[in-house]
CSV table of C-alpha atoms in Angstrom, one decimal:
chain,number,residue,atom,x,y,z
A,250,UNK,CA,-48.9,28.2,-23.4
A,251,UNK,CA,-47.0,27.4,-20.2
A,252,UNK,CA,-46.5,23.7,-21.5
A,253,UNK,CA,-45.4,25.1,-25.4
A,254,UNK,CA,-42.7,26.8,-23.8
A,255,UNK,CA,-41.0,24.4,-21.6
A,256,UNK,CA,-41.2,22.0,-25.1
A,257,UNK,CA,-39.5,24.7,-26.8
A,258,UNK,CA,-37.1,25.1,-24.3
A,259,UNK,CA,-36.6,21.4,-24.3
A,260,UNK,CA,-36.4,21.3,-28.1
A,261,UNK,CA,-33.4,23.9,-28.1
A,262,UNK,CA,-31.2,22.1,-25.3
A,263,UNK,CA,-31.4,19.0,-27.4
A,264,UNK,CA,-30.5,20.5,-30.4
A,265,UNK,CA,-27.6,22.4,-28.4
A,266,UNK,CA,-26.7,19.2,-27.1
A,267,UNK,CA,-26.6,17.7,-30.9
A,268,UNK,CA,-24.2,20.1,-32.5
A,269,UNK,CA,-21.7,19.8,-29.4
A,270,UNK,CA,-21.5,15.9,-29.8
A,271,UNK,CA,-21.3,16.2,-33.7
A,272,UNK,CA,-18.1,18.9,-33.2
A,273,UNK,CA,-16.6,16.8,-30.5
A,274,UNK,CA,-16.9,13.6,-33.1
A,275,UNK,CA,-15.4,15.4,-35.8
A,276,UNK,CA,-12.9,17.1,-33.9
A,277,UNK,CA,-12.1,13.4,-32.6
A,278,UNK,CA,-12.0,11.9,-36.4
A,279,UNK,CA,-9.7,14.3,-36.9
A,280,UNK,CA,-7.1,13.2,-34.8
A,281,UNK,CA,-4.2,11.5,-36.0
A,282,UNK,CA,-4.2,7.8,-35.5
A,283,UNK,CA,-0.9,7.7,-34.4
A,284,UNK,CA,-1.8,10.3,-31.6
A,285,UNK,CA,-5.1,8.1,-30.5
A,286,UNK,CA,-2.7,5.0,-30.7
A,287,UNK,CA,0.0,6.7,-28.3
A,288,UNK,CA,-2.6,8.0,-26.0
A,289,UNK,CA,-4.4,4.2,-25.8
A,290,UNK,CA,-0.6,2.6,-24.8
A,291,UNK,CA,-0.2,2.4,-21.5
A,292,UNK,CA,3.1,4.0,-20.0
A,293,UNK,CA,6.3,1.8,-20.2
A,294,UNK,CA,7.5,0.3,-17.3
A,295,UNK,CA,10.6,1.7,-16.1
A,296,UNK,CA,13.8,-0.5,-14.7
A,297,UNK,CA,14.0,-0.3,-11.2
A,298,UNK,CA,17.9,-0.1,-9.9
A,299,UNK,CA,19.1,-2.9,-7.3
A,300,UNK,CA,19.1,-1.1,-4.2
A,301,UNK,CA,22.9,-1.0,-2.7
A,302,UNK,CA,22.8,-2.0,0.9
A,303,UNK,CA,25.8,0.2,1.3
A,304,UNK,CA,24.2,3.6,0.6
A,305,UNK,CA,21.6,2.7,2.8
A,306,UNK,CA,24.2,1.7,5.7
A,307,UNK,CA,25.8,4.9,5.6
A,308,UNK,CA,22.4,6.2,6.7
A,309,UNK,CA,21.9,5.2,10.1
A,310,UNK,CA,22.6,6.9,13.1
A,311,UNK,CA,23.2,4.1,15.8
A,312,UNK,CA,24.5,5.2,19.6
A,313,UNK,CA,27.8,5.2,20.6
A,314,UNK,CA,29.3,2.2,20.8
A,315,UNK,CA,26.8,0.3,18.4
A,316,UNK,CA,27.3,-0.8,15.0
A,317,UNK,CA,24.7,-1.8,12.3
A,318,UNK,CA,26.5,-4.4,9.5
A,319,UNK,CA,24.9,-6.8,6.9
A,320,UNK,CA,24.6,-10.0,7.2
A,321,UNK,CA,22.2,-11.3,4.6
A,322,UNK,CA,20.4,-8.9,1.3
A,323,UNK,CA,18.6,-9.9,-1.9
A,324,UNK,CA,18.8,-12.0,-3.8
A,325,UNK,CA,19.9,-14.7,-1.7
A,326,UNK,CA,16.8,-13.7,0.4
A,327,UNK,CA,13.6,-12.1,-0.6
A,328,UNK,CA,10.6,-10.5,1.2
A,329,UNK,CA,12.0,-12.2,4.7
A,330,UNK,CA,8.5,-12.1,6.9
A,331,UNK,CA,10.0,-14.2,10.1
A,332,UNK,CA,13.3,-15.3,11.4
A,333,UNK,CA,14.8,-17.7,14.1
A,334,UNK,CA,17.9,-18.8,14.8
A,335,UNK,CA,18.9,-22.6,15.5
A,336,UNK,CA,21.1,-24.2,18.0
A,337,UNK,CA,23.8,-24.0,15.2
A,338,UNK,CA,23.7,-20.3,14.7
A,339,UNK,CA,22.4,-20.6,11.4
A,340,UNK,CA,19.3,-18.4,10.7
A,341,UNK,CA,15.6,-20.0,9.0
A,342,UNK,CA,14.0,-17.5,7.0
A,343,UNK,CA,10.3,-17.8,6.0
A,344,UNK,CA,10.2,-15.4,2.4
A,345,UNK,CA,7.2,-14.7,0.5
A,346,UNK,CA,7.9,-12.8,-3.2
A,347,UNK,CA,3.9,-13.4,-3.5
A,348,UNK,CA,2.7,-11.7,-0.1
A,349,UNK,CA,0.4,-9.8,0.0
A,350,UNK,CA,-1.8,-11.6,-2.8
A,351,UNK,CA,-1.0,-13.9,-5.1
A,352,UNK,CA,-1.4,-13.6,-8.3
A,353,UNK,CA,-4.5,-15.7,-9.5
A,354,UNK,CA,-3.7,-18.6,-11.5
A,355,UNK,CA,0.1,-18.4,-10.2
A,356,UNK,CA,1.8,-21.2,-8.9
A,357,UNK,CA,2.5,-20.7,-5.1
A,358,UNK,CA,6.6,-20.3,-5.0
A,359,UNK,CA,7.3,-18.9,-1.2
A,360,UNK,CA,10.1,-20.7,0.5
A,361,UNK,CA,11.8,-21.4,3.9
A,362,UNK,CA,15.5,-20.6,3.9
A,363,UNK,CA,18.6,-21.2,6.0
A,364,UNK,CA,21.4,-19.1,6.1
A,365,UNK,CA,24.5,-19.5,7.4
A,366,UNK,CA,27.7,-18.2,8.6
A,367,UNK,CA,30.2,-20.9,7.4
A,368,UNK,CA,33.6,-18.8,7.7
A,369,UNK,CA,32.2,-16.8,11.3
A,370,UNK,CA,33.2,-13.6,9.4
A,371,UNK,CA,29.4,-12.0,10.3
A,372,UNK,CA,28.1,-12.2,7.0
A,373,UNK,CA,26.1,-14.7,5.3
A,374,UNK,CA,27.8,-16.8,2.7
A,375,UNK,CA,25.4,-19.6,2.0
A,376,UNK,CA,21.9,-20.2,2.1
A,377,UNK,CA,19.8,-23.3,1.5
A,378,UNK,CA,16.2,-23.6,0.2
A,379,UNK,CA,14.6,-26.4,2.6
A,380,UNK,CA,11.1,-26.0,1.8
A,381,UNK,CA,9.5,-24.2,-1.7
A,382,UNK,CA,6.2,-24.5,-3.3
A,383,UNK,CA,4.7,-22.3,0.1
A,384,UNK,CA,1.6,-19.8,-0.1
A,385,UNK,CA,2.4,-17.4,1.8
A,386,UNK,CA,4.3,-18.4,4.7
A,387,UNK,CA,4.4,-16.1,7.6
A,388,UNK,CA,6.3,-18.1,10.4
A,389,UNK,CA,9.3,-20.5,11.2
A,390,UNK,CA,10.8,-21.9,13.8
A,391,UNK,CA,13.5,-24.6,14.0
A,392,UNK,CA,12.8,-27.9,16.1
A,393,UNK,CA,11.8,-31.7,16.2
A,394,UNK,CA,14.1,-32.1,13.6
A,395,UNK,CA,13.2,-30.3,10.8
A,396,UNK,CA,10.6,-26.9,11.3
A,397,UNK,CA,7.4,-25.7,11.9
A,398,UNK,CA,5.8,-23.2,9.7
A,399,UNK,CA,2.9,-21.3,9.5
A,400,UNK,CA,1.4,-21.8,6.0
A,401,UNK,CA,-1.8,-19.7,5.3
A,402,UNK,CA,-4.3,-21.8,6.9
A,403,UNK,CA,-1.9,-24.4,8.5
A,404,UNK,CA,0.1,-25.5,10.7
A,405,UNK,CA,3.1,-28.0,9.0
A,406,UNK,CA,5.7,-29.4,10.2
A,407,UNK,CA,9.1,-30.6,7.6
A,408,UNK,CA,11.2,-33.1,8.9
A,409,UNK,CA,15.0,-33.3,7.2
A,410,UNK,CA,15.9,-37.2,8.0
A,411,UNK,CA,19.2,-37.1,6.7
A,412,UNK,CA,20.6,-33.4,7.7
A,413,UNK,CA,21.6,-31.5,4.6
A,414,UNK,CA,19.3,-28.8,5.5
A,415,UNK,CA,16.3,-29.7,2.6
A,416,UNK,CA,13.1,-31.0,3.8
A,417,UNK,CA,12.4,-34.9,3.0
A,418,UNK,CA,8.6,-35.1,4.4
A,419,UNK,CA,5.7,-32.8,4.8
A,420,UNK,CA,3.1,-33.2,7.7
A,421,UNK,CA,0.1,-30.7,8.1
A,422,UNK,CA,-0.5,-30.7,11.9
A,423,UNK,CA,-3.1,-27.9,12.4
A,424,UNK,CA,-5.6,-26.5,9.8
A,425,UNK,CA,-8.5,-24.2,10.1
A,426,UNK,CA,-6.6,-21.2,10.6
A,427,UNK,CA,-8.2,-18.3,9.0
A,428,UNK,CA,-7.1,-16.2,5.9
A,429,UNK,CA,-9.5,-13.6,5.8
A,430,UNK,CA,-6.7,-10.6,5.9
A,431,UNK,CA,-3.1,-12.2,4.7
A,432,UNK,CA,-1.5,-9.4,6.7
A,433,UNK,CA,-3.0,-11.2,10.0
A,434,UNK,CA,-2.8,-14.7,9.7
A,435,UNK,CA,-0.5,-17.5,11.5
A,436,UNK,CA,2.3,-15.9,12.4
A,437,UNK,CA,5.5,-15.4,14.4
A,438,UNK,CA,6.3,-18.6,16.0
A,439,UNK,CA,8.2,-18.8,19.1
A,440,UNK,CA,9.6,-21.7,21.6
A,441,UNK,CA,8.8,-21.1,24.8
A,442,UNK,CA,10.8,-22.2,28.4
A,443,UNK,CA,7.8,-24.8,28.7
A,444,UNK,CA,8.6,-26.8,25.7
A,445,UNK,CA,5.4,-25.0,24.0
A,446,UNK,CA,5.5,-23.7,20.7
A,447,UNK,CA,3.4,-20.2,20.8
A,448,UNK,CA,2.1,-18.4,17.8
A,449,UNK,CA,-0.1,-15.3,16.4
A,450,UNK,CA,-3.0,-14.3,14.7
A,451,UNK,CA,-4.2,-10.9,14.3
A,452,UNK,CA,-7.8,-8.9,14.8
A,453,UNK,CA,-9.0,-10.0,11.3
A,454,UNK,CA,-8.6,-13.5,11.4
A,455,UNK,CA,-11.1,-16.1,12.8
A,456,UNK,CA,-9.6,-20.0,13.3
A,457,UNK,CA,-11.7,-22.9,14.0
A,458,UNK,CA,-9.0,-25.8,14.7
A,459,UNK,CA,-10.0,-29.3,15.1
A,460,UNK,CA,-7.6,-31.5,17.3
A,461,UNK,CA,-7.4,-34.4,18.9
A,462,UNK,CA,-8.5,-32.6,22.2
A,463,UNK,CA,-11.7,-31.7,20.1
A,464,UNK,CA,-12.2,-28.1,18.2
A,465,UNK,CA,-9.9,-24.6,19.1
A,466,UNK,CA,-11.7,-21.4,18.2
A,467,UNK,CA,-9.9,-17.8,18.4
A,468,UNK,CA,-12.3,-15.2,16.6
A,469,UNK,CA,-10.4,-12.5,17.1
A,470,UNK,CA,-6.2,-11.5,17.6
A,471,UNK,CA,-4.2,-13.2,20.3
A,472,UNK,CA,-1.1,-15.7,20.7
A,473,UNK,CA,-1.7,-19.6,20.4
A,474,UNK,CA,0.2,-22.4,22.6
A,475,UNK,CA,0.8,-25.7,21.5
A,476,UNK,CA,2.4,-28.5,22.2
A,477,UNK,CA,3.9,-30.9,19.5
A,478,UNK,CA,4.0,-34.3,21.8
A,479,UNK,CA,0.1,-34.6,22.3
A,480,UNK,CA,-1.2,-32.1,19.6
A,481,UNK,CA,-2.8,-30.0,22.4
A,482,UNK,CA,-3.9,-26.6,21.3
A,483,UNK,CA,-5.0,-24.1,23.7
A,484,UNK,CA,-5.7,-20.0,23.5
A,485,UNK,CA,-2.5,-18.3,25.8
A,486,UNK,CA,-3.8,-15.1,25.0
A,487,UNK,CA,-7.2,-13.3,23.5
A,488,UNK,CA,-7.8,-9.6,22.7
A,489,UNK,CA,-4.6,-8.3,20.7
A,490,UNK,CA,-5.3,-6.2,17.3
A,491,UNK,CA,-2.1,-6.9,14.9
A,492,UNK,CA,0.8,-8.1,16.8
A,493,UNK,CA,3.8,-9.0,15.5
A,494,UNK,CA,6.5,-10.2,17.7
A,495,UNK,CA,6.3,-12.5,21.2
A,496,UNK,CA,9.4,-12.7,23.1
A,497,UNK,CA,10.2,-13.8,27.1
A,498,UNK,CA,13.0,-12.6,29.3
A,499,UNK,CA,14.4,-14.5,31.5
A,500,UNK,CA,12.1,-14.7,33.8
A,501,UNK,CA,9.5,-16.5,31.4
A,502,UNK,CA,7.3,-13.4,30.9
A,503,UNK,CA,5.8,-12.2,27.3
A,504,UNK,CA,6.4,-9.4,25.5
C-alpha cells in the first residue's frame, strides 16, 4: 500500500506537470510573431557623443597658481598607454585602440605616435604615425635613433635613417616576455643617468629572455635594466605587484 501511494502521488505531479507545459505552449503559440521577433532582436546600439575636452576642463580644481590646458585629444591620439618626450620637445605616444584584447581574427593596428608643438603655442598641432601594424604596445621611449618599444612579448627597436619621423627598419631585440595578463606586460620604459634603458612587468607575467649573456627569468613583477650596446639584460628590481610608472630625481634614485 505504502509503495501504491507514492506511485499515485507520482502519477499526479506528472500529470500536473503535463497540463502546465501544454498551457505555457499554447499560451506561447499564441503570441504574435512580430512580438517573439522584437523580443529575439537584440537592443540597438546607441551613438555615443564625442566627448568635448572643454566641459571636462572646466572641471578641475587645480591649486592656486596652477593651470591644467590641452595639449593633445582624440582623434589625433587614441588610447595613449605611455609617453616620453625627446630631446626636441616633441612627445612619442605608444596607443592601443585594441587593448585590452584583441579581437580574434583582427588585424593588429596599434601605433607609436609623435606629436609636436610646431608653432610653441602649447598645443599639439601635428602628429606623425612612425610605427603601425603593433599588438598592443605598452611602452616607448625615444633613442639610438629611432625608439624602443615594448610590443607584447618583445622588445623592438625602429630606426628612422632618414629623419622624417616614420620608421624605415624593424629589429626585435628581446623576446620571451610574457603575456599572460595584457594589463601587466612590458611596460613603461625609462632612460636612466647610466645609459640603461629600465622597464616593467607586472605580478602576472612570467619572462624567460634569452640573450647573448645566456637566459633572463623574472616570474613575478619588477623593473628590468638593459643596455642596448652589449644586449645585457639583468633584473634591477623583483617583488612589485602592478606598477606603473619609474622615475629618478636628481640624485639617481627610483620612484
Amino acid at each position: 500500500m505504502e509503495f501504491q501511494f507514492y506511485q499515485s502521488v507520482f502519477v499526479i505531479e506528472v500529470h500536473a506537470m503535463n497540463q502546465l507545459r501544454n498551457r505555457f505552449l499554447a499560451l506561447l503559440a499564441a503570441l504574435p510573431l512580430s512580438a517573439v521577433s522584437v523580443c529575439a532582436q537584440p537592443p540597438a546600439k546607441k551613438d555615443i557623443p564625442a566627448s568635448d575636452p572643454a566641459l571636462e576642463q572646466a572641471t578641475f580644481r587645480v591649486p592656486e597658481g596652477f593651470e591644467v590646458s590641452l595639449y593633445a585629444a582624440d582623434p589625433a591620439i587614441a588610447k595613449p598607454i605611455q609617453m616620453n618626450f625627446d630631446e626636441d620637445g616633441r612627445l612619442w605616444i605608444a596607443s592601443s585602440e585594441v587593448y585590452p584584447q584583441i579581437t580574434p581574427g583582427a588585424p593588429a593596428t596599434d601605433r607609436i605616435l609623435v606629436v609636436e608643438d610646431r608653432d610653441r603655442d602649447g598645443r599639439a598641432d601635428q602628429t606623425h604615425v612612425f610605427a603601425e601594424g603593433l599588438l598592443i604596445p605598452t611602452g616607448v621611449a625615444p633613442g639610438d635613433g629611432g625608439a624602443w618599444v615594448a610590443n607584447s612579448t618583445e622588445l623592438v627597436h625602429f630606426a628612422d635613417t632618414d629623419g622624417d619621423l616614420k620608421a624605415d627598419s624593424k629589429r626585435v631585440v628581446l623576446s620571451g616576455f610574457g603575456t599572460e595578463d595584457t594589463h601587466h606586460i612590458l611596460h613603461t620604459l625609462r632612460w636612466g643617468y647610466d645609459g640603461f634603458l629600465y622597464f616593467n612587468q607586472s605580478i602576472y607575467i612570467h619572462s624567460h629572455v634569452e640573450t647573448p649573456w645566456g637566459v633572463r627569468r623574472l616570474n613575478a613583477g619588477g623593473i628590468w635594466q638593459f643596455r642596448p650596446e652589449t644586449l645585457e639584460l639583468g633584473v634591477f628590481l623583483r617583488g612589485l605587484v602592478n606598477t606603473w610608472g619609474h622615475h629618478y630625481d636628481r640624485y639617481g634614485q627610483s620612484f
